[in-house]
């Protein structure tokens, strides 16, 4: 990977085999976090191919890298702390880890892609020393203000070695929603092994490819997500770097995620759980180690698009007004791939003040404060971050006062009255 604006590789980022098989082609799309300022509306926007491949050797589903991580993550607009359910998830995780692995004031916790300290704050509150590593300087600054030590850096082999030289190795090393986002997958996983104490534990959470495919979550594909993992493939990647996955949990977050537990292959104090054997067997039975499994997904995606457009066209023809809720990365893929602009959605809203007053990338839908919904009383509210649909429907029950209804686009259009 170079520091240039684009870097092209047609080989698998894990095993190096040539990439020959298309998984799904979502056309051209702008970067999902490049929200457009009002004064930029008349300017060109860069669009990049959103074409996903599957490796016929290791079955890693992946996007070629078009944009350097520096371009994507140097000023990342996502502040984790704006989603209530995600904070609850983070707190529950810290309690689970402290109990299971007996963490205390003598332990050291490191989080990769620690964002604004949304998670580490719970370790710090328990008196457990913690360090965040976060490449986006603006979010790292927010973490530092909360009293969470944060290195502004990309994690990889070099960063891991530097910390080891300073005498720092982790009892617990974690990364939530970062594994998919590393272009140098081998360097990253090697870095994990280096930074881990001999008896340390690494946990990572990332969206599960099995759920992405079963629930047609094509909108979770965007340029910032380079890799899409089944358990069998991630297990191969870790094994190649001397790490054994000794436990795994299936979580409901982000439409269905895996939390994997890794240790050094040499640490035999933690036996491999039954859950590891079961999930591996289930994926093998479902065909995740055969190319055929991956070839039918593209048609499923096209059908999902047609159904959403059918609904929106019908709503417009019936004289209904539609607004969006949320301006997440997944919304960008959905809106661009389906060609949904202000012809279908008058505006969208987001609780994150960083996004308010801007426009969605490529599709130029205005992003407003949530109060706008009460002012304009739309007939339909299209929930773009469908993974938070329960929380959003609860917050926005007021739309029922004027007979408004919620619309969830994935896995297929569903209206909730
Ligand atoms: Zn491969």
Coordinates of C-alpha atoms and ligand atoms in Angstrom, one line a residue:
X1 CA 0.0 0.0 0.0
X2 CA 1.4 3.4 -0.9
X3 CA 0.5 6.8 0.4
X4 CA -0.9 7.8 -3.1
X5 CA -4.5 8.5 -3.6
X6 CA -5.1 5.2 -5.4
X7 CA -3.4 1.8 -5.1
X8 CA -4.5 -1.1 -7.3
X9 CA -4.1 -4.7 -6.6
X10 CA -5.7 -7.6 -8.3
X11 CA -4.5 -10.2 -5.9
X12 CA -6.1 -11.5 -2.7
X13 CA -5.0 -9.4 0.3
X14 CA -4.5 -12.5 2.4
X15 CA -3.2 -15.3 0.3
X16 CA -2.0 -13.4 -2.8
X17 CA -4.0 -15.5 -5.4
X18 CA -5.3 -13.6 -8.4
X19 CA -8.8 -12.3 -8.0
X20 CA -10.9 -13.7 -10.8
X21 CA -14.4 -14.1 -9.4
X22 CA -17.0 -11.3 -9.0
X23 CA -19.1 -11.4 -5.8
X24 CA -21.2 -8.3 -6.5
X25 CA -20.8 -5.2 -8.5
X26 CA -22.5 -2.1 -7.0
X27 CA -21.3 0.3 -9.7
X28 CA -19.5 3.6 -9.0
X29 CA -19.9 5.3 -5.6
X30 CA -18.3 8.1 -3.7
X31 CA -16.7 7.5 -0.3
X32 CA -19.4 7.0 2.3
X33 CA -18.1 9.6 4.8
X34 CA -17.4 12.4 2.3
X35 CA -20.5 14.4 3.2
X36 CA -20.8 17.4 0.9
X37 CA -20.7 20.9 2.3
X38 CA -23.3 23.4 0.8
X39 CA -20.5 25.3 -1.0
X40 CA -19.2 22.1 -2.6
X41 CA -22.5 21.2 -4.3
X42 CA -21.5 22.5 -7.7
X43 CA -18.1 20.7 -7.6
X44 CA -17.1 17.3 -8.9
X45 CA -17.0 14.4 -6.5
X46 CA -14.7 11.4 -6.9
X47 CA -16.5 8.1 -7.5
X48 CA -14.8 4.7 -7.2
X49 CA -15.8 1.2 -8.3
X50 CA -17.7 -0.7 -5.6
X51 CA -17.0 -4.1 -7.1
X52 CA -16.4 -6.9 -4.7
X53 CA -14.5 -10.1 -5.5
X54 CA -14.1 -13.5 -3.8
X55 CA -10.8 -15.3 -3.7
X56 CA -11.1 -18.8 -5.1
X57 CA -8.3 -20.1 -2.9
X58 CA -9.1 -18.7 0.7
X59 CA -12.7 -17.4 0.0
X60 CA -11.9 -14.0 1.4
X61 CA -14.6 -11.7 0.0
X62 CA -12.9 -8.3 -0.7
X63 CA -12.8 -5.0 -2.4
X64 CA -9.8 -3.9 -4.2
X65 CA -8.2 -0.9 -2.6
X66 CA -8.8 2.3 -4.5
X67 CA -8.2 4.9 -1.8
X68 CA -5.5 5.1 0.8
X69 CA -6.6 4.7 4.4
X70 CA -5.1 8.2 5.0
X71 CA -7.7 9.6 2.6
X72 CA -10.5 7.8 4.2
X73 CA -9.8 8.0 7.9
X74 CA -7.9 11.2 8.5
X75 CA -11.1 13.0 9.5
X76 CA -13.7 10.4 10.1
X77 CA -17.1 11.7 10.9
X78 CA -18.4 8.7 12.9
X79 CA -18.5 9.4 16.6
X80 CA -19.4 6.1 18.3
X81 CA -20.9 7.9 21.3
X82 CA -23.9 9.1 19.3
X83 CA -25.6 5.7 19.3
X84 CA -27.2 4.6 22.6
X85 CA -27.4 0.9 21.8
X86 CA -23.7 0.9 20.8
X87 CA -22.7 2.4 24.1
X88 CA -24.7 -0.2 26.0
X89 CA -23.0 -2.9 23.9
X90 CA -19.6 -1.5 24.8
X91 CA -20.4 -1.4 28.5
X92 CA -21.7 -5.0 28.6
X93 CA -18.5 -6.1 26.8
X94 CA -16.2 -4.5 29.3
X95 CA -18.1 -6.1 32.2
X96 CA -17.9 -9.5 30.4
X97 CA -14.1 -9.2 29.8
X98 CA -13.3 -8.0 33.3
X99 CA -15.1 -11.0 34.8
X100 CA -14.0 -13.7 32.4
X101 CA -10.3 -12.7 32.2
X102 CA -9.9 -11.3 35.7
X103 CA -8.7 -7.8 34.6
X104 CA -7.7 -5.4 37.3
X105 CA -5.4 -2.4 38.0
X106 CA -2.4 -4.5 37.0
X107 CA -3.8 -5.3 33.6
X108 CA -3.3 -3.4 30.3
X109 CA -6.1 -3.0 27.8
X110 CA -5.4 -1.7 24.2
X111 CA -8.2 -0.9 21.8
X112 CA -7.5 -0.5 18.1
X113 CA -9.7 2.1 16.4
X114 CA -10.8 3.4 19.7
X115 CA -12.8 6.2 18.2
X116 CA -13.9 8.8 20.8
X117 CA -13.2 6.5 23.8
X118 CA -16.8 5.2 23.8
X119 CA -15.6 1.8 25.1
X120 CA -12.3 2.4 26.9
X121 CA -14.1 4.9 29.2
X122 CA -15.7 1.9 31.0
X123 CA -12.3 0.2 31.6
X124 CA -10.8 3.5 32.8
X125 CA -13.7 4.0 35.2
X126 CA -12.8 0.7 36.8
X127 CA -9.2 1.7 37.3
X128 CA -7.9 -0.6 34.5
X129 CA -5.0 1.0 32.5
X130 CA -6.0 1.4 28.9
X131 CA -4.6 2.8 25.7
X132 CA -6.5 3.7 22.5
X133 CA -5.1 3.7 19.0
X134 CA -7.1 5.8 16.6
X135 CA -6.0 7.2 13.2
X136 CA -8.6 10.0 13.0
X137 CA -7.1 13.0 14.8
X138 CA -10.4 14.8 15.4
X139 CA -12.0 11.8 17.1
X140 CA -8.8 10.9 19.1
X141 CA -8.9 14.5 20.5
X142 CA -12.3 13.9 21.9
X143 CA -11.1 10.7 23.6
X144 CA -8.1 12.5 25.1
X145 CA -10.4 15.2 26.5
X146 CA -12.3 12.4 28.3
X147 CA -9.0 11.2 29.9
X148 CA -8.4 8.2 27.7
X149 CA -4.7 8.1 26.5
X150 CA -4.9 7.8 22.7
X151 CA -2.2 7.4 20.1
X152 CA -3.1 9.0 16.7
X153 CA -1.8 6.2 14.5
X154 CA -2.7 3.4 12.1
X155 CA -2.2 0.0 13.7
X156 CA 0.1 -2.5 12.1
X157 CA 3.4 -4.4 12.7
X158 CA 5.4 -1.2 13.1
X159 CA 3.1 0.4 15.7
X160 CA 3.0 -2.9 17.6
X161 CA 6.8 -3.2 17.7
X162 CA 7.1 0.4 18.9
X163 CA 4.8 -0.3 21.8
X164 CA 6.7 -3.5 22.7
X165 CA 10.0 -1.6 22.7
X166 CA 8.4 0.7 25.3
X167 CA 7.6 -2.3 27.4
X168 CA 3.9 -2.3 26.5
X169 CA 2.1 -5.5 25.7
X170 CA -1.6 -6.2 26.1
X171 CA -3.5 -8.5 28.4
X172 CA -6.6 -7.7 26.4
X173 CA -6.3 -6.4 22.9
X174 CA -9.5 -5.5 21.1
X175 CA -10.8 -4.0 17.9
X176 CA -14.4 -3.5 17.0
X177 CA -15.3 -2.9 13.4
X178 CA -11.7 -2.4 12.3
X179 CA -10.6 -5.8 10.9
X180 CA -12.8 -5.2 7.8
X181 CA -11.2 -1.8 7.3
X182 CA -7.5 -2.7 7.2
X183 CA -5.9 -2.8 3.7
X184 CA -2.8 -4.6 4.9
X185 CA -4.6 -7.6 6.6
X186 CA -1.5 -9.6 7.1
X187 CA 0.5 -6.7 8.7
X188 CA -2.5 -6.0 11.0
X189 CA -2.9 -9.6 12.3
X190 CA 0.9 -9.9 12.7
X191 CA 0.8 -6.7 14.7
X192 CA -1.9 -8.3 17.0
X193 CA 0.3 -11.2 17.8
X194 CA 3.3 -9.0 18.5
X195 CA 1.4 -6.7 20.9
X196 CA -0.3 -9.6 22.7
X197 CA 1.3 -10.8 26.0
X198 CA 2.1 -14.5 25.9
X199 CA -1.1 -15.3 27.8
X200 CA -3.1 -12.3 26.5
X201 CA -6.4 -12.4 24.7
X202 CA -7.4 -10.6 21.6
X203 CA -11.1 -10.0 20.7
X204 CA -12.3 -8.6 17.5
X205 CA -15.9 -7.9 16.3
X206 CA -16.8 -7.6 12.6
X207 CA -19.9 -8.1 10.5
X208 CA -20.4 -11.8 9.7
X209 CA -20.4 -12.6 6.0
X210 CA -23.0 -15.4 6.6
X211 CA -25.5 -12.8 7.9
X212 CA -24.6 -10.3 5.1
X213 CA -25.5 -12.9 2.5
X214 CA -28.5 -14.4 4.3
X215 CA -30.1 -11.0 5.0
X216 CA -29.1 -9.3 1.8
X217 CA -27.1 -6.6 3.6
X218 CA -25.4 -5.4 0.4
X219 CA -25.4 -1.8 1.8
X220 CA -22.8 -2.8 4.4
X221 CA -20.4 -2.9 1.5
X222 CA -18.5 0.3 1.1
X223 CA -15.0 1.5 0.2
X224 CA -13.9 1.7 3.8
X225 CA -14.7 -2.0 4.2
X226 CA -12.0 -3.9 2.4
X227 CA -12.8 -7.4 3.6
X228 CA -15.9 -9.5 4.5
X229 CA -15.2 -12.5 6.7
X230 CA -16.7 -15.9 7.2
X231 CA -15.5 -17.7 10.3
X232 CA -13.6 -20.3 8.3
X233 CA -11.7 -17.6 6.4
X234 CA -10.8 -15.5 9.4
X235 CA -9.6 -18.6 11.3
X236 CA -7.2 -19.3 8.4
X237 CA -5.9 -15.7 8.5
X238 CA -5.2 -15.9 12.2
X239 CA -3.6 -19.3 12.0
X240 CA -1.2 -18.1 9.4
X241 CA 0.1 -15.6 12.0
X242 CA 0.4 -18.0 14.9
X243 CA -2.9 -17.1 16.5
X244 CA -5.6 -19.6 17.5
X245 CA -9.3 -18.7 17.7
X246 CA -10.4 -20.4 21.0
X247 CA -13.9 -19.0 21.2
X248 CA -16.5 -17.2 19.1
X249 CA -19.8 -15.5 19.7
X250 CA -22.5 -14.5 17.3
X251 CA -23.8 -11.0 18.1
X252 CA -26.8 -9.1 16.8
X253 CA -24.8 -5.9 16.3
X254 CA -24.5 -4.3 12.8
X255 CA -26.9 -6.8 11.3
X256 CA -25.0 -9.8 12.7
X257 CA -21.4 -9.8 13.8
X258 CA -18.9 -12.3 15.1
X259 CA -16.8 -11.7 18.2
X260 CA -13.7 -13.8 17.9
X261 CA -11.4 -14.6 20.8
X262 CA -7.8 -15.3 19.8
X263 CA -4.7 -16.3 21.7
X264 CA -1.2 -17.2 20.8
X265 CA -1.1 -20.7 19.3
X266 CA 1.5 -21.5 22.0
X267 CA -0.8 -20.6 24.9
X268 CA -2.5 -23.9 25.7
X269 CA -4.1 -22.6 28.9
X270 CA -7.3 -21.7 26.9
X271 CA -8.9 -24.7 25.2
X272 CA -10.8 -24.3 22.0
X273 CA -14.5 -24.1 22.7
X274 CA -17.3 -26.2 21.3
X275 CA -18.7 -23.0 19.7
X276 CA -15.7 -22.8 17.4
X277 CA -16.1 -26.3 16.2
X278 CA -19.9 -25.8 15.7
X279 CA -19.6 -22.6 13.7
X280 CA -16.9 -23.9 11.5
X281 CA -19.0 -27.0 10.7
X282 CA -22.1 -24.9 10.1
X283 CA -20.3 -22.7 7.6
X284 CA -18.8 -25.7 5.8
X285 CA -22.2 -27.3 5.5
X286 CA -23.6 -24.1 4.1
X287 CA -20.9 -24.1 1.4
X288 CA -18.6 -21.2 2.5
X289 CA -15.6 -23.2 1.3
X290 CA -17.0 -23.6 -2.2
X291 CA -17.1 -21.0 -4.9
X292 CA -20.7 -21.8 -5.9
X293 CA -21.9 -20.4 -2.6
X294 CA -20.8 -16.9 -3.6
X295 CA -22.0 -16.7 -7.2
X296 CA -25.7 -16.2 -6.6
X297 CA -25.5 -13.1 -4.3
X298 CA -25.3 -10.6 -7.1
X299 CA -28.8 -11.4 -8.4
X300 CA -30.3 -11.3 -4.9
X301 CA -28.9 -7.7 -4.6
X302 CA -30.5 -6.6 -7.9
X303 CA -33.9 -8.0 -6.7
X304 CA -33.6 -6.1 -3.4
X305 CA -33.0 -2.9 -5.3
X306 CA -36.0 -3.4 -7.6
X307 CA -38.3 -4.0 -4.7
X308 CA -37.2 -0.8 -2.9
X309 CA -37.6 1.3 -6.0
X310 CA -41.0 -0.2 -6.6
X311 CA -42.1 0.8 -3.2
X312 CA -40.7 4.4 -3.5
X313 CA -42.2 4.9 -6.9
X314 CA -45.6 3.7 -5.6
X315 CA -45.4 6.0 -2.7
X316 CA -44.6 9.0 -4.9
X317 CA -47.4 8.1 -7.3
X318 CA -49.8 8.0 -4.4
X319 CA -48.8 11.5 -3.4
X320 CA -46.9 10.5 -0.2
X321 CA -44.0 12.3 1.2
X322 CA -40.8 10.4 2.2
X323 CA -38.0 11.4 4.4
X324 CA -34.9 9.5 5.6
X325 CA -33.6 8.8 9.0
X326 CA -29.9 8.6 9.5
X327 CA -26.9 9.3 7.2
X328 CA -24.7 6.2 7.9
X329 CA -22.2 4.7 5.6
X330 CA -24.6 2.0 4.6
X331 CA -27.1 4.6 3.6
X332 CA -24.6 6.0 1.1
X333 CA -24.2 2.6 -0.7
X334 CA -28.0 2.0 -0.7
X335 CA -28.8 5.5 -2.0
X336 CA -26.1 5.5 -4.7
X337 CA -26.7 2.0 -5.9
X338 CA -30.5 2.4 -6.1
X339 CA -30.3 5.9 -7.5
X340 CA -32.3 7.5 -4.7
X341 CA -32.0 11.3 -4.6
X342 CA -34.3 14.1 -3.7
X343 CA -36.7 12.8 -6.3
X344 CA -37.6 10.1 -3.7
X345 CA -36.4 11.4 -0.4
X346 CA -37.0 15.1 0.6
X347 CA -34.3 15.0 3.2
X348 CA -32.7 12.8 5.8
X349 CA -31.9 13.6 9.5
X350 CA -29.0 12.6 11.7
X351 CA -28.4 13.2 15.4
X352 CA -24.7 13.7 14.8
X353 CA -24.2 17.5 14.6
X354 CA -21.1 16.9 12.4
X355 CA -23.3 15.8 9.6
X356 CA -26.2 18.3 9.9
X357 CA -26.3 21.0 7.3
X358 CA -24.3 18.8 4.9
X359 CA -25.5 16.6 2.0
X360 CA -25.3 12.8 1.4
X361 CA -22.3 12.0 -0.8
X362 CA -23.2 11.6 -4.5
X363 CA -26.9 11.8 -4.0
X364 CA -27.0 15.2 -2.4
X365 CA -29.9 14.7 0.0
X366 CA -29.9 17.4 2.7
X367 CA -29.0 16.1 6.2
X368 CA -31.1 17.9 8.8
X369 CA -31.6 17.9 12.5
X370 CA -34.2 15.3 13.7
X371 CA -36.6 18.1 14.6
X372 CA -37.3 18.6 10.9
X373 CA -39.4 15.4 11.0
X374 CA -41.9 17.0 13.5
X375 CA -42.0 20.1 11.3
X376 CA -42.7 18.5 8.0
X377 CA -44.7 15.3 9.1
X378 CA -43.6 12.9 6.3
X379 CA -45.9 9.9 5.5
X380 CA -42.9 7.6 5.4
X381 CA -39.6 7.6 7.3
X382 CA -37.0 5.4 5.5
X383 CA -34.6 4.1 8.2
X384 CA -31.2 3.9 6.7
X385 CA -29.3 2.5 9.7
X386 CA -31.6 -0.5 9.8
X387 CA -29.4 -2.2 12.4
X388 CA -30.7 0.5 14.9
X389 CA -34.3 0.3 13.7
X390 CA -35.8 -0.7 17.1
X391 CA -34.0 2.2 18.8
X392 CA -35.1 4.7 16.1
X393 CA -38.7 3.5 16.0
X394 CA -38.9 4.0 19.7
X395 CA -37.3 7.5 19.6
X396 CA -39.6 8.6 16.7
X397 CA -43.0 7.2 17.9
X398 CA -44.2 10.8 17.4
X399 CA -44.7 10.1 13.6
X400 CA -47.7 8.0 14.5
X401 CA -49.4 11.2 15.7
X402 CA -49.9 12.2 12.0
X403 CA -50.2 8.6 10.7
X404 CA -46.6 8.4 9.6
X405 CA -45.0 4.9 9.0
X406 CA -41.5 3.5 9.2
X407 CA -39.9 1.8 6.2
X408 CA -37.0 -0.6 6.6
X409 CA -35.3 -1.3 3.3
X410 CA -33.2 -4.5 4.2
X411 CA -33.5 -7.5 3.8
X412 CA -36.6 -6.4 1.9
X413 CA -38.8 -3.4 2.1
X414 CA -41.1 -3.6 5.1
X415 CA -43.5 -1.0 6.3
X416 CA -44.0 -0.7 10.1
X417 CA -47.1 1.3 11.2
Ligands
LIG1 ZN1 -7.1 -15.5 -0.9

